[in-house]
Coordinates of C-alpha atoms and ligand atoms in Angstrom, one line a residue:
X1 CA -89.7 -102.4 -16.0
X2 CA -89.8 -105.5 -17.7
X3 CA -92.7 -108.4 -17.4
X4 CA -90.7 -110.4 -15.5
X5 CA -89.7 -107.5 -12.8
X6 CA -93.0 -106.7 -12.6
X7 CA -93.9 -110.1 -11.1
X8 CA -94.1 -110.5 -7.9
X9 CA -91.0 -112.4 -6.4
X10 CA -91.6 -116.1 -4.9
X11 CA -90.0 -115.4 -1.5
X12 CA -89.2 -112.0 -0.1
X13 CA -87.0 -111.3 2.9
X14 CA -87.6 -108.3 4.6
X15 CA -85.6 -106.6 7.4
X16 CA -82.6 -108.7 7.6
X17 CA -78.7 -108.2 7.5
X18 CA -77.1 -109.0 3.9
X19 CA -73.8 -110.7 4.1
X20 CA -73.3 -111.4 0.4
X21 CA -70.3 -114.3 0.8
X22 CA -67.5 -111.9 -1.0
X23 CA -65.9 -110.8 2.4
X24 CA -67.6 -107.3 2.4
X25 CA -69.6 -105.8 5.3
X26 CA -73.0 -106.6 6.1
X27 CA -75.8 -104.2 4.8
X28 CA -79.1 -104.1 6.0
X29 CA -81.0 -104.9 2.9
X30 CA -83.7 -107.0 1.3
X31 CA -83.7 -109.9 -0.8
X32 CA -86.0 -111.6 -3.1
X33 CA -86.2 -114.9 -5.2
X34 CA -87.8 -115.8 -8.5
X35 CA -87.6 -118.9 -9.5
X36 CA -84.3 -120.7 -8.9
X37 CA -83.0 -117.4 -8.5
X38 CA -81.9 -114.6 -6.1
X39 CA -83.6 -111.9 -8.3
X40 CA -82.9 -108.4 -6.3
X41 CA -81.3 -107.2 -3.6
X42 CA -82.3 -104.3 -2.2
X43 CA -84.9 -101.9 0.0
X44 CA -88.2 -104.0 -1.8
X45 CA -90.1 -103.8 1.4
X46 CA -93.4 -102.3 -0.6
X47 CA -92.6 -104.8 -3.5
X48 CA -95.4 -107.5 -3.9
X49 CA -94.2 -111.1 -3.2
X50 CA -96.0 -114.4 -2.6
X51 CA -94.2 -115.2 0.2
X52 CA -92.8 -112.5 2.6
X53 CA -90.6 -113.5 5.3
X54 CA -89.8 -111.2 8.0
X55 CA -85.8 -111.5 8.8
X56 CA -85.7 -108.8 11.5
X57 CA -82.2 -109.7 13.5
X58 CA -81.2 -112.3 11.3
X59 CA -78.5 -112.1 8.5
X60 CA -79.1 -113.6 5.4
X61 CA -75.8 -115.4 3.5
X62 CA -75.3 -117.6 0.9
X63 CA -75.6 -121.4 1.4
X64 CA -72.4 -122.8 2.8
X65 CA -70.5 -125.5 0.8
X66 CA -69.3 -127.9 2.5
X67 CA -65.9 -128.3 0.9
X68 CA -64.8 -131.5 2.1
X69 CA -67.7 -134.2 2.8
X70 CA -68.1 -137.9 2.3
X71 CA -71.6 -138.0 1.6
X72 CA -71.2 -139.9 -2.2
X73 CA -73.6 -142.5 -0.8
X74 CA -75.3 -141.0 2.3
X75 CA -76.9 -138.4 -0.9
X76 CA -78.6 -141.3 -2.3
X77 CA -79.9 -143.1 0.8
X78 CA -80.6 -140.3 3.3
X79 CA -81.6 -137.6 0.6
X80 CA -83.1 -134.9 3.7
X81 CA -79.2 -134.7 4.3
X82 CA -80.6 -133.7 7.8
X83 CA -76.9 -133.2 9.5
X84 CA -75.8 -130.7 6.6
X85 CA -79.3 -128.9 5.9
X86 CA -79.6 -128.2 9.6
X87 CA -76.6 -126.4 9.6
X88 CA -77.2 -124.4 6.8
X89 CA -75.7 -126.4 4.0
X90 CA -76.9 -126.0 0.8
X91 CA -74.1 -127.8 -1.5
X92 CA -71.6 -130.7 -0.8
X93 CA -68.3 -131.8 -2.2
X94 CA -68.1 -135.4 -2.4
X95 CA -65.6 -137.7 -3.5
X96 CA -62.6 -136.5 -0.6
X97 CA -59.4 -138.5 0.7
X98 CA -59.1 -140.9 -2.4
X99 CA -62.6 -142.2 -1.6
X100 CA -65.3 -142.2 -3.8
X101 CA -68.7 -144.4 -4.3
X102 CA -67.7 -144.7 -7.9
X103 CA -66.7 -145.9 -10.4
X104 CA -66.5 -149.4 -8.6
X105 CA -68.5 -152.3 -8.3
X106 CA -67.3 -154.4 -5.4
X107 CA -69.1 -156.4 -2.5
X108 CA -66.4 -155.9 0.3
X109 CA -64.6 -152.9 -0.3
X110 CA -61.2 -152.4 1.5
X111 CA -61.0 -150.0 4.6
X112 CA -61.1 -147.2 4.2
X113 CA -63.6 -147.1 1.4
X114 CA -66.0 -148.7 3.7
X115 CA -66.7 -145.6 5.6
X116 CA -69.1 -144.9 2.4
X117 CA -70.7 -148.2 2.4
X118 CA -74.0 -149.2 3.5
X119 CA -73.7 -153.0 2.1
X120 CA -74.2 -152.9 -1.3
X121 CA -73.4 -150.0 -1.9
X122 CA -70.4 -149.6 -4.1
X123 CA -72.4 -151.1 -7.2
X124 CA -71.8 -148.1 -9.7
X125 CA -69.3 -149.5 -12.6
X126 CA -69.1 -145.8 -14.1
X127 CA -69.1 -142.5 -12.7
X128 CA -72.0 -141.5 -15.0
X129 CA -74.2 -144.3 -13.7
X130 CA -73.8 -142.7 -10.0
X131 CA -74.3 -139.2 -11.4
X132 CA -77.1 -140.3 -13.6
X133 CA -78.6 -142.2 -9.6
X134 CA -77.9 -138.8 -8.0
X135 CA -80.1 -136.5 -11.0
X136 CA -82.7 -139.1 -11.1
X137 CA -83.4 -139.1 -6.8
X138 CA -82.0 -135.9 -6.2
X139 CA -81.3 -134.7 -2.3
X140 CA -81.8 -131.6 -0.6
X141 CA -78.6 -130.0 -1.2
X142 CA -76.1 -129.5 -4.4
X143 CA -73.8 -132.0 -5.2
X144 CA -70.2 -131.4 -6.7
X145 CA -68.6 -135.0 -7.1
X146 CA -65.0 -135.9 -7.1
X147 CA -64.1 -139.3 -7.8
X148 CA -61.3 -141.1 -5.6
X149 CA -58.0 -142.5 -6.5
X150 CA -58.1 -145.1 -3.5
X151 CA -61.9 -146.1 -5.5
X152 CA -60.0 -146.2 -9.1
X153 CA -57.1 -148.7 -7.2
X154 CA -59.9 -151.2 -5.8
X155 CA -61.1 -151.1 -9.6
X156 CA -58.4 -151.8 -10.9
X157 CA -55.5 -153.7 -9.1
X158 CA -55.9 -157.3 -7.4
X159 CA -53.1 -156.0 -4.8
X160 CA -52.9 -152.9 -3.5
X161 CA -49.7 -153.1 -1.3
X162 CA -47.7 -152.4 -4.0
X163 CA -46.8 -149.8 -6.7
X164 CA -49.3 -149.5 -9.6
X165 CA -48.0 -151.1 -13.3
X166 CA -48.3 -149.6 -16.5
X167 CA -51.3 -151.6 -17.7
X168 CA -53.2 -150.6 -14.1
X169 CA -52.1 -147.0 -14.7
X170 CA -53.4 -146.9 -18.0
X171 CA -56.7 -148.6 -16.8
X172 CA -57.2 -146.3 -13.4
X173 CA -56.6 -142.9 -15.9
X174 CA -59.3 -144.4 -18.7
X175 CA -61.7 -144.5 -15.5
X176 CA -60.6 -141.0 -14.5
X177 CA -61.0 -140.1 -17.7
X178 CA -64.7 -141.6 -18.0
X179 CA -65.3 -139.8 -14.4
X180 CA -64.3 -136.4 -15.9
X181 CA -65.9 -136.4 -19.5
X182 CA -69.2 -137.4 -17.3
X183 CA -69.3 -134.8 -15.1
X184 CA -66.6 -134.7 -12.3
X185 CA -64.8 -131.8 -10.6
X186 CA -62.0 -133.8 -10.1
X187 CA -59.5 -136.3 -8.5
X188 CA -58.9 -136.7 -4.7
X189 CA -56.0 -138.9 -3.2
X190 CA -55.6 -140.4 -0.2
X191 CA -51.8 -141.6 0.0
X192 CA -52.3 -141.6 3.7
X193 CA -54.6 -144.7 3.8
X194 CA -53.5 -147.9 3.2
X195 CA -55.0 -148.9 -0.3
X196 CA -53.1 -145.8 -1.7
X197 CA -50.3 -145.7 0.7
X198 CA -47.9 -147.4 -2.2
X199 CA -48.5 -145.3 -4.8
X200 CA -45.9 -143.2 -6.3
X201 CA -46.0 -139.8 -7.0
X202 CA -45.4 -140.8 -10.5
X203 CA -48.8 -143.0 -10.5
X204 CA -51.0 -140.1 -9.2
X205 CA -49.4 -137.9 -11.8
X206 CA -50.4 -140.7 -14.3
X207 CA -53.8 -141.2 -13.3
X208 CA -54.7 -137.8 -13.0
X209 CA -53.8 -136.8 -16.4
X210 CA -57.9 -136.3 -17.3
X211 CA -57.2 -133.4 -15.0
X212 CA -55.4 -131.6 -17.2
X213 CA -57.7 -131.8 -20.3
X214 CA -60.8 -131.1 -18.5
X215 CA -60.1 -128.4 -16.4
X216 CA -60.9 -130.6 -13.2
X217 CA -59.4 -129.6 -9.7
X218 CA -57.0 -132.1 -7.1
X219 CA -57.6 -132.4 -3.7
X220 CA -55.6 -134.2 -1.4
X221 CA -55.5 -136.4 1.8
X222 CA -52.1 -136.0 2.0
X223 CA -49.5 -139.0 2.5
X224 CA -48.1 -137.7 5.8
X225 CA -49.5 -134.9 8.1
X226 CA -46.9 -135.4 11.2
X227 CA -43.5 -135.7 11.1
X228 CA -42.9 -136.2 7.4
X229 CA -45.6 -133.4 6.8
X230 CA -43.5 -131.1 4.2
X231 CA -42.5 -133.7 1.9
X232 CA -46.0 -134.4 1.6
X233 CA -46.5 -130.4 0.9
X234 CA -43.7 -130.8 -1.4
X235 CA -45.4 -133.9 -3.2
X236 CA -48.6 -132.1 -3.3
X237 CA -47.7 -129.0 -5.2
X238 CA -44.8 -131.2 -7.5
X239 CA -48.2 -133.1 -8.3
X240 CA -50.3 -129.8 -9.2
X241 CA -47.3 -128.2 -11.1
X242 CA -46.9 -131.3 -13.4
X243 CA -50.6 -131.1 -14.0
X244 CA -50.8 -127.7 -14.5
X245 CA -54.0 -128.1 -12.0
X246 CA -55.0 -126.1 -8.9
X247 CA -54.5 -128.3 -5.8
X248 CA -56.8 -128.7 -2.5
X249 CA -54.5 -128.9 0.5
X250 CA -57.5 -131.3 2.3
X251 CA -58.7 -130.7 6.2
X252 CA -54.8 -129.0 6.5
X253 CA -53.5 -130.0 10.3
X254 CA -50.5 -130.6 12.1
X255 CA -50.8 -133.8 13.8
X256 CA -49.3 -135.9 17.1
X257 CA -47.9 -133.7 19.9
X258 CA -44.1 -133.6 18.5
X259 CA -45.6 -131.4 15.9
X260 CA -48.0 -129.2 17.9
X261 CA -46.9 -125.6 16.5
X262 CA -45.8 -126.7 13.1
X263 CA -48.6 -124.9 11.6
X264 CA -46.2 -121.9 11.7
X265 CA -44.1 -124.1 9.4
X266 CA -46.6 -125.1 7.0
X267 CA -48.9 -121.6 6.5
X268 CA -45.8 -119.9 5.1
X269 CA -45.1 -122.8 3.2
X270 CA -48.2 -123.0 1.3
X271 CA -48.5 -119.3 1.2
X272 CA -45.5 -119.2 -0.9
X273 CA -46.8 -122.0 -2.7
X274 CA -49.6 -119.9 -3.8
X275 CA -47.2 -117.2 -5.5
X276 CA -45.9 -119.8 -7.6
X277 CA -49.3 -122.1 -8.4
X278 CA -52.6 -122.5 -7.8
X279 CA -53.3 -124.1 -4.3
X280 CA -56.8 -123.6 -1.6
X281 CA -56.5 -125.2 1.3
X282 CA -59.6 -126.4 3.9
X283 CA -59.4 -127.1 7.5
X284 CA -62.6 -128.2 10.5
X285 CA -62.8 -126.5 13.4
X286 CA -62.1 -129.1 16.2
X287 CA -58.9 -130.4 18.0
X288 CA -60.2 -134.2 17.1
X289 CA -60.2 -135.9 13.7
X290 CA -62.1 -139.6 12.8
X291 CA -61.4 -141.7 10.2
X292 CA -60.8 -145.8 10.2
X293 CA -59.5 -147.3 13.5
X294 CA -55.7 -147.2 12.7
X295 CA -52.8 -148.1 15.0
X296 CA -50.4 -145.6 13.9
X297 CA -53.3 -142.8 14.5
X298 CA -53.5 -144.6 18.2
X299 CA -50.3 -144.2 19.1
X300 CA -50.2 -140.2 17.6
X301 CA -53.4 -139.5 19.7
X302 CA -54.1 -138.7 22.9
X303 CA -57.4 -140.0 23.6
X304 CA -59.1 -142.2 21.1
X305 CA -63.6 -143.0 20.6
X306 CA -64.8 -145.4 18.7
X307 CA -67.3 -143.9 16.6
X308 CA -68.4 -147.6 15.0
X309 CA -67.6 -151.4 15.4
X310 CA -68.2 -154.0 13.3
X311 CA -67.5 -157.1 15.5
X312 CA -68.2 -155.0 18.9
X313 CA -71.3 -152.9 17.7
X314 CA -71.6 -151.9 21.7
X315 CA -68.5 -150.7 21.8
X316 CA -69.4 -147.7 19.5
X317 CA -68.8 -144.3 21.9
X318 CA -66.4 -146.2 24.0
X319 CA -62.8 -145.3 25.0
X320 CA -60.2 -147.0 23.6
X321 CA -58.2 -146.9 26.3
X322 CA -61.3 -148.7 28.6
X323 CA -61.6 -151.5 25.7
X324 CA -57.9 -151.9 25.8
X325 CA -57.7 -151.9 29.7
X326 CA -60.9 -154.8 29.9
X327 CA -59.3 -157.0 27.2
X328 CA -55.9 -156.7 28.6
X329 CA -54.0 -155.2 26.1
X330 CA -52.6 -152.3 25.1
X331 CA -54.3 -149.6 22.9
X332 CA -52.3 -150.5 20.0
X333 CA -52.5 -154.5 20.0
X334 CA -56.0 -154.5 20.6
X335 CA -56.7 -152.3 17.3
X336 CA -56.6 -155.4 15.4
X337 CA -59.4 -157.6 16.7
X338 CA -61.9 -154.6 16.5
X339 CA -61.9 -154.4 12.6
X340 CA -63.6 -153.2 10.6
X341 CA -64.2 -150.1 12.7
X342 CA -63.7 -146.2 13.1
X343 CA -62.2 -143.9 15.7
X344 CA -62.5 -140.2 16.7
X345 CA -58.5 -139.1 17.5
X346 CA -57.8 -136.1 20.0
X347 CA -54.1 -135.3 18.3
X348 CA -54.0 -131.6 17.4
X349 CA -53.6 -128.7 19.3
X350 CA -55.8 -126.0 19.1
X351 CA -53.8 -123.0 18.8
X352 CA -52.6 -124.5 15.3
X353 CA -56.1 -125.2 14.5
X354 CA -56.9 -121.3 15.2
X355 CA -53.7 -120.3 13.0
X356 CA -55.2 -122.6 10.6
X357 CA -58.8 -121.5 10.5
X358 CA -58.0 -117.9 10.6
X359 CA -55.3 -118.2 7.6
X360 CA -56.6 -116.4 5.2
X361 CA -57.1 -118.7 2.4
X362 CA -58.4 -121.1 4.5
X363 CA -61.9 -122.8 3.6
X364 CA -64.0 -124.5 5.8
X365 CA -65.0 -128.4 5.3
X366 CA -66.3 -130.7 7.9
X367 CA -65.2 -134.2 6.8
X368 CA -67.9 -135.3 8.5
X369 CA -68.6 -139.2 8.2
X370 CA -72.3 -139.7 7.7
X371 CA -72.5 -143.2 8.6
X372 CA -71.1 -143.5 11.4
X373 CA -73.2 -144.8 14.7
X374 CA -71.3 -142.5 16.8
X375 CA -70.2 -139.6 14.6
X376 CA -67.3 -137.0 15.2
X377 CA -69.6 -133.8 16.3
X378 CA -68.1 -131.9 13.0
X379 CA -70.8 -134.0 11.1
X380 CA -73.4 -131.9 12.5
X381 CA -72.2 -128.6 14.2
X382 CA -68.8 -127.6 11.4
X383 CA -70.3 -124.6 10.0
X384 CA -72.3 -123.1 13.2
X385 CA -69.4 -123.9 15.1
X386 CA -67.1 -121.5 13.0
X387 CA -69.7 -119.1 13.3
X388 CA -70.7 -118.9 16.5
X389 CA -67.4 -120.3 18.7
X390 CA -64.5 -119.2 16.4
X391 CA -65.8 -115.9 14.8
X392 CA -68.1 -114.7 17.4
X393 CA -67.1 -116.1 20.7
X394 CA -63.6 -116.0 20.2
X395 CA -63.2 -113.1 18.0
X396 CA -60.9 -115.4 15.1
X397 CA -62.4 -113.9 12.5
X398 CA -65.4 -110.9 11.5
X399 CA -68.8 -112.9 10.8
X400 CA -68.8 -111.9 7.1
X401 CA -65.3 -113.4 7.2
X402 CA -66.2 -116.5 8.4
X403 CA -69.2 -116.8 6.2
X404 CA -66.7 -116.3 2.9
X405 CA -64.7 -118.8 4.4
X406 CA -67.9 -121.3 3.6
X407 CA -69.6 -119.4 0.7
X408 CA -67.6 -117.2 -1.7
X409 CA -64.3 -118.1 -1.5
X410 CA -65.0 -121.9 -1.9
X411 CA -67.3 -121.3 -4.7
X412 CA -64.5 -119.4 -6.7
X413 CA -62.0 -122.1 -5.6
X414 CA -63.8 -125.1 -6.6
X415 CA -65.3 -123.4 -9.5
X416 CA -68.9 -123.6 -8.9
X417 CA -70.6 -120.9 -11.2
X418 CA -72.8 -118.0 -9.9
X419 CA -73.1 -119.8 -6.5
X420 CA -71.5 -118.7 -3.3
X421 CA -72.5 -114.9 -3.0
X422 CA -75.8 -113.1 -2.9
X423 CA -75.9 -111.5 -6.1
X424 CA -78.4 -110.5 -8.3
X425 CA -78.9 -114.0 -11.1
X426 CA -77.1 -116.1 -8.9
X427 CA -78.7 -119.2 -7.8
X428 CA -81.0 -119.0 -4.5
X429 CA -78.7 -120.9 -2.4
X430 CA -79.2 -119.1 1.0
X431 CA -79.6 -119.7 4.7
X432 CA -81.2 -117.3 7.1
X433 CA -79.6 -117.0 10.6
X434 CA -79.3 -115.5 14.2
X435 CA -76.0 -114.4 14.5
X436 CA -76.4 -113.7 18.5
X437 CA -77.9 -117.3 18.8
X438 CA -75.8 -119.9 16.1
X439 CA -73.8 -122.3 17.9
X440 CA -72.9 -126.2 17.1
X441 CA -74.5 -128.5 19.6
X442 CA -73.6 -131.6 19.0
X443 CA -70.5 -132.7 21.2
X444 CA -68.6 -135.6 21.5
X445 CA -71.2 -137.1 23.7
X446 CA -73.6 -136.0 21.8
X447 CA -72.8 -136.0 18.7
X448 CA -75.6 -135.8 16.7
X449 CA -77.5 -132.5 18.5
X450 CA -78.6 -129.8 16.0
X451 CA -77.0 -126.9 15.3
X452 CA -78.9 -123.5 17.5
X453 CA -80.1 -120.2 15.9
X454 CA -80.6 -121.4 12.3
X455 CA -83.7 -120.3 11.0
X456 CA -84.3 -121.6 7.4
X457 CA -82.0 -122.6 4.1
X458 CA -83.3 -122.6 0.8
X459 CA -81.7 -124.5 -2.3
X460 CA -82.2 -123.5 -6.0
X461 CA -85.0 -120.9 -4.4
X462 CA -86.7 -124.1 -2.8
X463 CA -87.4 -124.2 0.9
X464 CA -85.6 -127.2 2.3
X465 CA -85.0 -126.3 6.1
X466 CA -87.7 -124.6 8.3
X467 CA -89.2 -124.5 11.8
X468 CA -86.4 -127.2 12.8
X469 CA -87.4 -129.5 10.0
X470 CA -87.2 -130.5 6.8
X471 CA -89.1 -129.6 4.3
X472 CA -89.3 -132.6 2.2
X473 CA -88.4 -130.9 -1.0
X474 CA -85.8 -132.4 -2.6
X475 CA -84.1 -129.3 -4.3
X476 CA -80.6 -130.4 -5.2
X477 CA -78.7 -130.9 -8.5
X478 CA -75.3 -132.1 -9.4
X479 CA -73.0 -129.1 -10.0
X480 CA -70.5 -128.9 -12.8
X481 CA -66.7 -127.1 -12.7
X482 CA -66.4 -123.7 -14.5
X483 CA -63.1 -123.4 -14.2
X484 CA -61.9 -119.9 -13.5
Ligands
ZN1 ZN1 -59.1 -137.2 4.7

């Protein structure tokens, strides 16, 4: 035995189910943590510990990652990170749909890049300066940072209806390129949104050159996910192949009831996809999406919350359709005297969201949207919600499947090193729960309830989550890409 097994371990679990995030079966086993590690795993109930914590009925995981957040800013000025910490998030990946808090230093950024901003807060000219902001007042959780082509646009070009010239191309890829050599995972696009909607294929390829050099990884908002949704597949993995990067298919859905089912058409699609290049896919576990208050998602959806309201701040958690009805108009035409402001969209269908979430491949990601008044419930209940309702409720999916859906698999995808399982020298990024008991809370009406039946998290071995409460220990650090 050396010296340092012969110390006692920091926190020791006791009597709990292992589910080590690599899709294998749970073990009843212990686990103990040294340091900022998980240092055995194993029966050490008569091993001497400073802190032994009885986990009789619960299952210990790894931390989930949250694979698709927008929490660049919410990091800095909310640095509990309360929503994701209560639901056993112990790492976040920022930067997703083209949006990114930097690099960009702009007073009034354009919709959506506003769903980031608290006033102010878009005052980080390069991504290192943010990164530097983010080691200097770290949060609770891990950070791994994309930065946002829709961000490197509003840097660059005075217009952004139009197609991107050579000298703004040049200029958006010597930001990428500062992003990258600083400390980025990657490039996110959101072709979908407005400020990006005019970009060529040929741009993103352009700007998302560093990619290439640096190992960094693509993720993707993608420019159509209705009718026109395969060409946008198409564009997609024609982006990844030219790269010679592995692509993120982001929050994959099939929206707008003309294309309720089409996730039969898609799955094989991007499955065969995968035999040719390297593409992950995420998805969130609800029949509703939010983003910016858009017409075109109003007329797609079937029912439509505001979630936020600039002009109207009452009118946050009302119906559209109720707004529309008192101002006498309809839902579309009354869209634009409400800007700036967000909605929550009921325009899936939820067998394709099962067939989704139960692909294989599939990651989980919440998209939540931190700073919103009224927030789409995924903000606060994704990951219990998988667990509990989809896995365990409805039988989608084994437990330890579900919990590689949010642990190892994203880990390896995204390429964060020796986090993701329970291993022996991987980082103690863990959350202890009750598998009869976890369940999301928050609804639509209540959006911002905590999740049931999770009994602590701990990141880099540091207690962040107990007893319902934070811990104040700000345990976090920014992540870097090994790429496989
Ligand atoms: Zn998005």
């Amino acid at each position: 035995m050396t010296s340092s097994e012969s110390q006692p371990f920091d926190y020791l679990f006791v009597g709990g189910t292992v589910i080590d995030g690599a899709n294998t079966p749970g073990r009843r086993a212990d686990l103990g943590v040294r340091g900022d590690r998980i240092a055995a795993i194993g029966d050490l109930s008569d091993a001497p510990a400073r802190h032994r914590i009885d986990v009789a009925g619960q299952v210990l995981a790894p931390g989930f990652i949250d694979s698709h957040t927008h929490d660049d800013n919410y990091l800095l000025k909310r640095r509990d990170m309360t929503p994701k910490i209560s639901q056993g998030v112990t790492t976040v990946v920022t930067g997703n749909c083209g949006i990114s808090l930097a690099p960009l230093a702009h007073a009034n950024p354009p919709a959506p890049l506003d769903l980031l901003d608290e006033g102010g807060s878009y005052h980080f000219a390069r991504f290192a300066d943010y990164l530097d902001a983010l080691r200097a007042t770290p949060a609770a959780v891990n950070a791994a940072c994309m930065v946002g082509h829709s961000t490197l646009r509003a840097a660059v070009m005075p217009d952004l209806q139009r197609a991107a010239t050579d000298a703004e191309i040049d200029a958006m890829r010597a930001l990428a390129e500062e992003a990258m050599a600083s400390g980025a995972i990657g490039i996110s696009t959101g072709a979908f949104y407005p400020p990006a909607a005019r970009a060529t294929t040929e741009e993103i390829i352009e700007v998302c050159r560093p990619l290439s050099t640096h190992g960094g990884i693509y993720a993707t908002h993608m420019r159509d996910e209705g009718e026109h949704i395969v060409a946008a597949l198409e564009e997609t993995f024609r982006i990844g192949r030219e790269l010679d990067v592995p692509v993120v298919i982001s929050h994959h859905k099939v929206m707008g009831q003309p294309n309720f089912g089409r996730s039969r058409e898609t799955l094989p699609l991007i499955e065969a996809a995968m035999a040719r290049q390297d593409v992950s896919l995420d998805a969130y576990p609800y029949v509703a999406g939010s983003t910016m208050l858009k017409q075109d998602r109003v007329l797609l959806a079937g029912r439509t919350i505001i979630t936020w309201c600039k002009p109207f701040p009452d009118l946050s958690g009302r119906d559209l359709d109720e707004v529309a009805a008192e101002r006498g108009k309809s839902k579309y035409d009354v869209v634009p005297e409400l800007q700036p402001a967000g909605a929550i969209y009921f325009m899936m269908d939820e067998p394709d969201v099962q067939r989704i979430l139960a692909f294989g491949p599939t990651m989980i990601g919440s998209d939540g949207l931190p700073h919103d008044e009224r927030p789409h419930p995924r903000l606060w209940g994704t990951f219990p919600r998988v667990l509990g309702h989809y896995a365990r409720d409805l039988g989608l999916f084994p437990l330890e499947t579900a919990v590689w859906k949010m642990t190892g698999l994203t880990a390896q995808r995204f390429g964060l090193a020796e986090r993701g399982q329970l291993r022996p020298g991987y980082f103690a990024d863990l959350v202890v729960f009750d598998p009869a008991t976890v369940a999301d809370t928050a609804t639509f009406e209540r959006p911002t309830e905590r999740a049931a039946g999770i009994h602590s998290v701990y990141v880099n071995g540091a207690p962040v989550w107990r007893e319902q409460a934070f811990t104040g220990r700000h345990a976090g650090r920014v992540l870097a890409r090994t790429p496989a």
